[in-house]
Short mmCIF file of C-alpha atoms in Angstrom, two decimals:
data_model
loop_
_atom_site.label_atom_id
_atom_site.label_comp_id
_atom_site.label_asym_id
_atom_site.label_seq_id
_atom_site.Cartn_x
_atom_site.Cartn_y
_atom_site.Cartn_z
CA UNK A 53 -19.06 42.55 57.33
CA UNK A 54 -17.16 43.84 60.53
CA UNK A 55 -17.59 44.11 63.77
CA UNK A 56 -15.50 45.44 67.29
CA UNK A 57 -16.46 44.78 70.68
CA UNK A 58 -15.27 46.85 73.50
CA UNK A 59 -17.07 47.53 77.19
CA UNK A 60 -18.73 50.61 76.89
CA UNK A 61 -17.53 51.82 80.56
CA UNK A 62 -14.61 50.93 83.17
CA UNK A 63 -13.76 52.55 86.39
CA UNK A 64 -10.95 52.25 88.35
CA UNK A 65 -8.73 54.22 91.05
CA UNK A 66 -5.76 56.04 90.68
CA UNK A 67 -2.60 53.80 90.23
CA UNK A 68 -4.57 50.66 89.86
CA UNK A 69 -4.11 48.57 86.82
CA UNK A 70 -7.05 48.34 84.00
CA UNK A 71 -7.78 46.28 81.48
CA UNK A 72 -9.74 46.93 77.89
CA UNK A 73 -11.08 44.39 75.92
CA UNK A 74 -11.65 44.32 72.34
CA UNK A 75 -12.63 41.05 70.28
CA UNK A 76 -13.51 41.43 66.43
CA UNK A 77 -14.91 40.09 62.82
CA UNK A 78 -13.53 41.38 60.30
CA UNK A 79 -11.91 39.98 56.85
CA UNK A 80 -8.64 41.14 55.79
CA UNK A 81 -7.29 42.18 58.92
CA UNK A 82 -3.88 43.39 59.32
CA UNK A 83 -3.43 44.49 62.50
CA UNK A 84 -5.03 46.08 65.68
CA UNK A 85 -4.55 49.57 66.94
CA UNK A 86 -5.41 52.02 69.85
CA UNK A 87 -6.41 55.36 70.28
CA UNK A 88 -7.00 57.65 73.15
CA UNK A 89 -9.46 60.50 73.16
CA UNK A 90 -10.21 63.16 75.76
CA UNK A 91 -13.63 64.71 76.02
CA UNK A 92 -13.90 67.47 72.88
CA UNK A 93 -10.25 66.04 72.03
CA UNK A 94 -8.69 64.58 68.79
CA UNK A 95 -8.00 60.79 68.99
CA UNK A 96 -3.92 60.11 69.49
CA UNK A 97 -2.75 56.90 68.46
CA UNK A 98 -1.49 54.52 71.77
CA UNK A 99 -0.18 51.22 70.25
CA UNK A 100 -0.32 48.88 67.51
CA UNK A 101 0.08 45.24 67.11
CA UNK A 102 0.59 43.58 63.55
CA UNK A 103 1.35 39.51 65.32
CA UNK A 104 0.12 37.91 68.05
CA UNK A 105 2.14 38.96 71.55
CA UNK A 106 2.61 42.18 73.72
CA UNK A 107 3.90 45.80 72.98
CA UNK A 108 4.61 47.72 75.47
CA UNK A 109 4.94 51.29 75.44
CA UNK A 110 5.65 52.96 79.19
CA UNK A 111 2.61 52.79 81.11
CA UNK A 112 0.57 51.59 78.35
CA UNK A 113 0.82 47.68 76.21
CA UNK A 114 -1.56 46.54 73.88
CA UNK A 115 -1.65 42.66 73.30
CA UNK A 116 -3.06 40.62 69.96
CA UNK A 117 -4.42 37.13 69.58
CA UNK A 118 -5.20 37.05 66.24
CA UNK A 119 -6.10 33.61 66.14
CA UNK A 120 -8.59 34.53 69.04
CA UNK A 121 -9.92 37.67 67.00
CA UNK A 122 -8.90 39.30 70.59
CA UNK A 123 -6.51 41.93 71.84
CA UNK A 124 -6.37 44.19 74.78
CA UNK A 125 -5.08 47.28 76.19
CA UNK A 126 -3.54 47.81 79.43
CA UNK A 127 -2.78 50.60 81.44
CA UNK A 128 -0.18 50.35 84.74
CA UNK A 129 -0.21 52.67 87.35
CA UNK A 130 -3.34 55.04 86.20
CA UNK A 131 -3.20 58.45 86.59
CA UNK A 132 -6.15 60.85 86.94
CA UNK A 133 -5.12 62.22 83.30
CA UNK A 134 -5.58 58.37 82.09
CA UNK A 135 -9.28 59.38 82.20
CA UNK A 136 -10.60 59.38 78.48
CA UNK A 137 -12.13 57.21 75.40
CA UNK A 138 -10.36 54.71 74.49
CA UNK A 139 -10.56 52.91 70.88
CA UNK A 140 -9.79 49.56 69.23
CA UNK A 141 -9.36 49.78 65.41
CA UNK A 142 -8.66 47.48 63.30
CA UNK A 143 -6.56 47.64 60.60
CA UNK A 144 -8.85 46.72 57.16
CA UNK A 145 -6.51 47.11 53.95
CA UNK A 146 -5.36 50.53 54.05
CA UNK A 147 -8.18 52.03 56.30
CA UNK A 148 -8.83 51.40 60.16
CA UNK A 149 -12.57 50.56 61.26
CA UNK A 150 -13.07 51.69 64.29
CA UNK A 151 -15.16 50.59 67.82
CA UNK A 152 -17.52 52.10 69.93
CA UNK A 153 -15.07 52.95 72.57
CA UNK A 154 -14.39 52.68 76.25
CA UNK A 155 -14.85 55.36 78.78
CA UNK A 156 -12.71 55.11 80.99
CA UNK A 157 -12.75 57.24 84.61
CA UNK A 158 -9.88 57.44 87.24
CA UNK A 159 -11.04 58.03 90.34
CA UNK A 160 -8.96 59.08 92.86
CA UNK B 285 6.16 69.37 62.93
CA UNK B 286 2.53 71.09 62.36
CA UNK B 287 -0.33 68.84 63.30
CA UNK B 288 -3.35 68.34 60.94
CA UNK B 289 -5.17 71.98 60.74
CA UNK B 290 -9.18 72.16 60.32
CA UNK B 291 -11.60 74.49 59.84
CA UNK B 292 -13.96 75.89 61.27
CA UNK B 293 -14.04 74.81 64.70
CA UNK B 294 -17.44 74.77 65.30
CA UNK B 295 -20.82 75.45 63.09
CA UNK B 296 -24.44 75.78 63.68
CA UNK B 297 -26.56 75.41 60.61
CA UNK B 298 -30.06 75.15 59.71
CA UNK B 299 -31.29 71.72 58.13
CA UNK B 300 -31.73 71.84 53.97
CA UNK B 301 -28.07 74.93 54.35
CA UNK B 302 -24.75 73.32 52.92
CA UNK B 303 -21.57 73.66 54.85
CA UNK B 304 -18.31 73.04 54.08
CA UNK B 305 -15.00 71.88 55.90
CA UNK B 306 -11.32 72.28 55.38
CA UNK B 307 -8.36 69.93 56.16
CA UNK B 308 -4.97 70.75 55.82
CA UNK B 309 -2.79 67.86 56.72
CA UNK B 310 0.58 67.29 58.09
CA UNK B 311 3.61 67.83 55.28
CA UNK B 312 3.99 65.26 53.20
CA UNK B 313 1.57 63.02 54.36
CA UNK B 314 0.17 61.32 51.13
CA UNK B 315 -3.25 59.88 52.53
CA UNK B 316 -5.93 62.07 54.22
CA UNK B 317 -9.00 60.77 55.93
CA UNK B 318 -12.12 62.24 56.70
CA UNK B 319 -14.29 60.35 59.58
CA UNK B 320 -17.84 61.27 61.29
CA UNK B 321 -18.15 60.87 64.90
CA UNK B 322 -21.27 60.89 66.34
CA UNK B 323 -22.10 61.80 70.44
CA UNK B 324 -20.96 58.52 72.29
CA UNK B 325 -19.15 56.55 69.10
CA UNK B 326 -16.39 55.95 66.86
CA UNK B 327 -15.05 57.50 63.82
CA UNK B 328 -16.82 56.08 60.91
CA UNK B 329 -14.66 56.77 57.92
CA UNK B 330 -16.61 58.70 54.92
CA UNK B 331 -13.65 58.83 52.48
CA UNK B 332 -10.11 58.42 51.91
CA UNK B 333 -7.54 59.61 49.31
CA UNK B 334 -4.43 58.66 48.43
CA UNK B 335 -2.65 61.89 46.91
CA UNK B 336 -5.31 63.33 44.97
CA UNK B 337 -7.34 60.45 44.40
CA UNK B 338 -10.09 58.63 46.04
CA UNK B 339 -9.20 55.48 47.56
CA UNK B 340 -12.20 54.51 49.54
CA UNK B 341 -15.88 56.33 49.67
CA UNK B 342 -17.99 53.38 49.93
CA UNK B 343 -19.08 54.89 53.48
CA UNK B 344 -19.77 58.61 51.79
CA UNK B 345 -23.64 59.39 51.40
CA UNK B 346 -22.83 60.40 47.93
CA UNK B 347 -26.61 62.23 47.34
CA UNK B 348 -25.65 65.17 49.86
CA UNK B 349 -21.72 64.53 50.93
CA UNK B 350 -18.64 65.55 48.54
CA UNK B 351 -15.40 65.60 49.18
CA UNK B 352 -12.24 67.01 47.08
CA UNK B 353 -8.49 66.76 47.68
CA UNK B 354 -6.91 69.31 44.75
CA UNK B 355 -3.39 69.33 44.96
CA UNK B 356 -2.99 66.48 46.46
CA UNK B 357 -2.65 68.25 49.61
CA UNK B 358 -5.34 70.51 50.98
CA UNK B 359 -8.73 68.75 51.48
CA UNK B 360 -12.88 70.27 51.74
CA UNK B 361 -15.77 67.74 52.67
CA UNK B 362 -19.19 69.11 51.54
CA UNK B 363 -22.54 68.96 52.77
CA UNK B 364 -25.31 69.74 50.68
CA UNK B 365 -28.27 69.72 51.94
CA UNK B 366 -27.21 69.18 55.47
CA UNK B 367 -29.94 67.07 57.62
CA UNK B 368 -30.43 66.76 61.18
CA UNK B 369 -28.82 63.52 61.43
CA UNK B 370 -25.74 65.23 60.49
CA UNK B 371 -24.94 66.96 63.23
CA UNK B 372 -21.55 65.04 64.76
CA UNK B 373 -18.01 66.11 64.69
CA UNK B 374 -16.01 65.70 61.30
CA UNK B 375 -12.22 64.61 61.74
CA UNK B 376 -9.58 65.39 59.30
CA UNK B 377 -6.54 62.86 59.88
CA UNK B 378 -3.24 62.35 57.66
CA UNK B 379 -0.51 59.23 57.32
CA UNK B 380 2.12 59.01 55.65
CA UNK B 381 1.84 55.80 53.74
CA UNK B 382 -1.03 53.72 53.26
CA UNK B 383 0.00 49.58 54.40
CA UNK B 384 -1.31 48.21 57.25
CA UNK B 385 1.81 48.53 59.15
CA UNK B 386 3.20 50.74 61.55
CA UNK B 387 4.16 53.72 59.59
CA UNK B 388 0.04 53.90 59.02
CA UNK B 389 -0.11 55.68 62.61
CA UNK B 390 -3.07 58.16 61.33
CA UNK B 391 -2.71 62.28 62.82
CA UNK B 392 -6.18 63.50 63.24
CA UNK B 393 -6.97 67.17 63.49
CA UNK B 394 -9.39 69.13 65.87
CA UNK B 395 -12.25 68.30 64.13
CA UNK B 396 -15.35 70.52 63.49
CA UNK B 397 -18.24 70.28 65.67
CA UNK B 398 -21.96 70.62 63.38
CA UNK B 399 -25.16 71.16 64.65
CA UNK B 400 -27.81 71.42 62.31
CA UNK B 401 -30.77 72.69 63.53
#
């Protein structure tokens, strides 16, 4: 089967730097992507990392270790806007399985 | 560009009714999704198509859910007869190609918000 593991909560202050975990099971993987989601929102897609390394994207980078089963998500100087649910999926053949989610709140 | 258009926005049914959704995804876009989100989780993928066949439905609870793409373009997911575990909000989304790479960035609509009663 598969399985994603993400915190279910982070807090953190406005222009700090946060960081979301995600570690997975899953057979034929392909790659791992991110979404963001604001409350009653659609998710928007952030990132998406096919090999191991960093991709950076503005304020936002998304790193992959696929021989750890492990990537992240991090977000530089947070803004109170930043506040939202944010998703690892993972790329399974042509359809993406998604995780719980992380809620994330800014605080100023 | 449009975005990924759904319909209706919102519906309150009683359990043992059917209801129906509508996706219309972005132009040109030959896969469309439809996902179930529950309060407090993830989309869960209940079926996908690739032009106007089904690719995946292995996650579709076949006895009450139905789902056609005509056309290859416009999509409606079916419930019938709705139950209380039901109630969650259904996302359309669109790609344009299928592979695991980046092009598969999936477009998700507004969803529609069910509460079955």
């Amino acid at each position: 089967g598969q399985s994603l593991e993400q915190p279910s909560e982070v807090t953190a202050v406005e222009g700090a730097i946060v960081q979301i975990n995600c570690t997975y099971q899953t057979s034929g993987f392909y790659g791992l992507s991110w979404y963001q989601q604001h409350d009653g929102g659609a998710p928007t897609f952030l990132s998406y990392n096919a090999l191991d390394g960093l991709e950076e994207t503005g304020r936002f980078s998304s790193f992959l270790s696929r021989s750890d089963s492990y990537g992240y998500l991090l977000l530089q100087e947070l803004q109170m806007k930043d506040s939202a649910s944010y998703f690892c999926a993972v790329h399974q053949g042509g359809k993406l399985i998604f995780g719980q989610g992380t809620e994330l709140s800014v605080k100023p | 560009e449009a975005g990924v258009a759904q319909s209706p926005r919102y519906k309150i049914i009683e359990k043992r009714q059917s209801v129906a959704f509508w996706c219309n995804p972005i132009s040109g876009h030959a896969t469309l999704y439809w996902y179930q989100q529950i309060l407090g989780q993830g989309p869960k993928l209940l079926i996908q198509f690739q032009n106007n066949g089904v690719v995946d439905d292995s996650q579709l609870p076949k006895d009450r859910f139905s789902a056609e793409r005509l056309k290859g373009v416009d999509s409606t997911l079916k419930i019938q007869p709705a139950k209380l575990e039901d109630s969650a909000v259904y996302l359309c989304a669109s790609s344009f190609v299928v592979a695991g790479g980046p092009g598969n960035e999936q477009f998700f609509g507004p969803g529609t918000r069910l509460t079955v009663l």
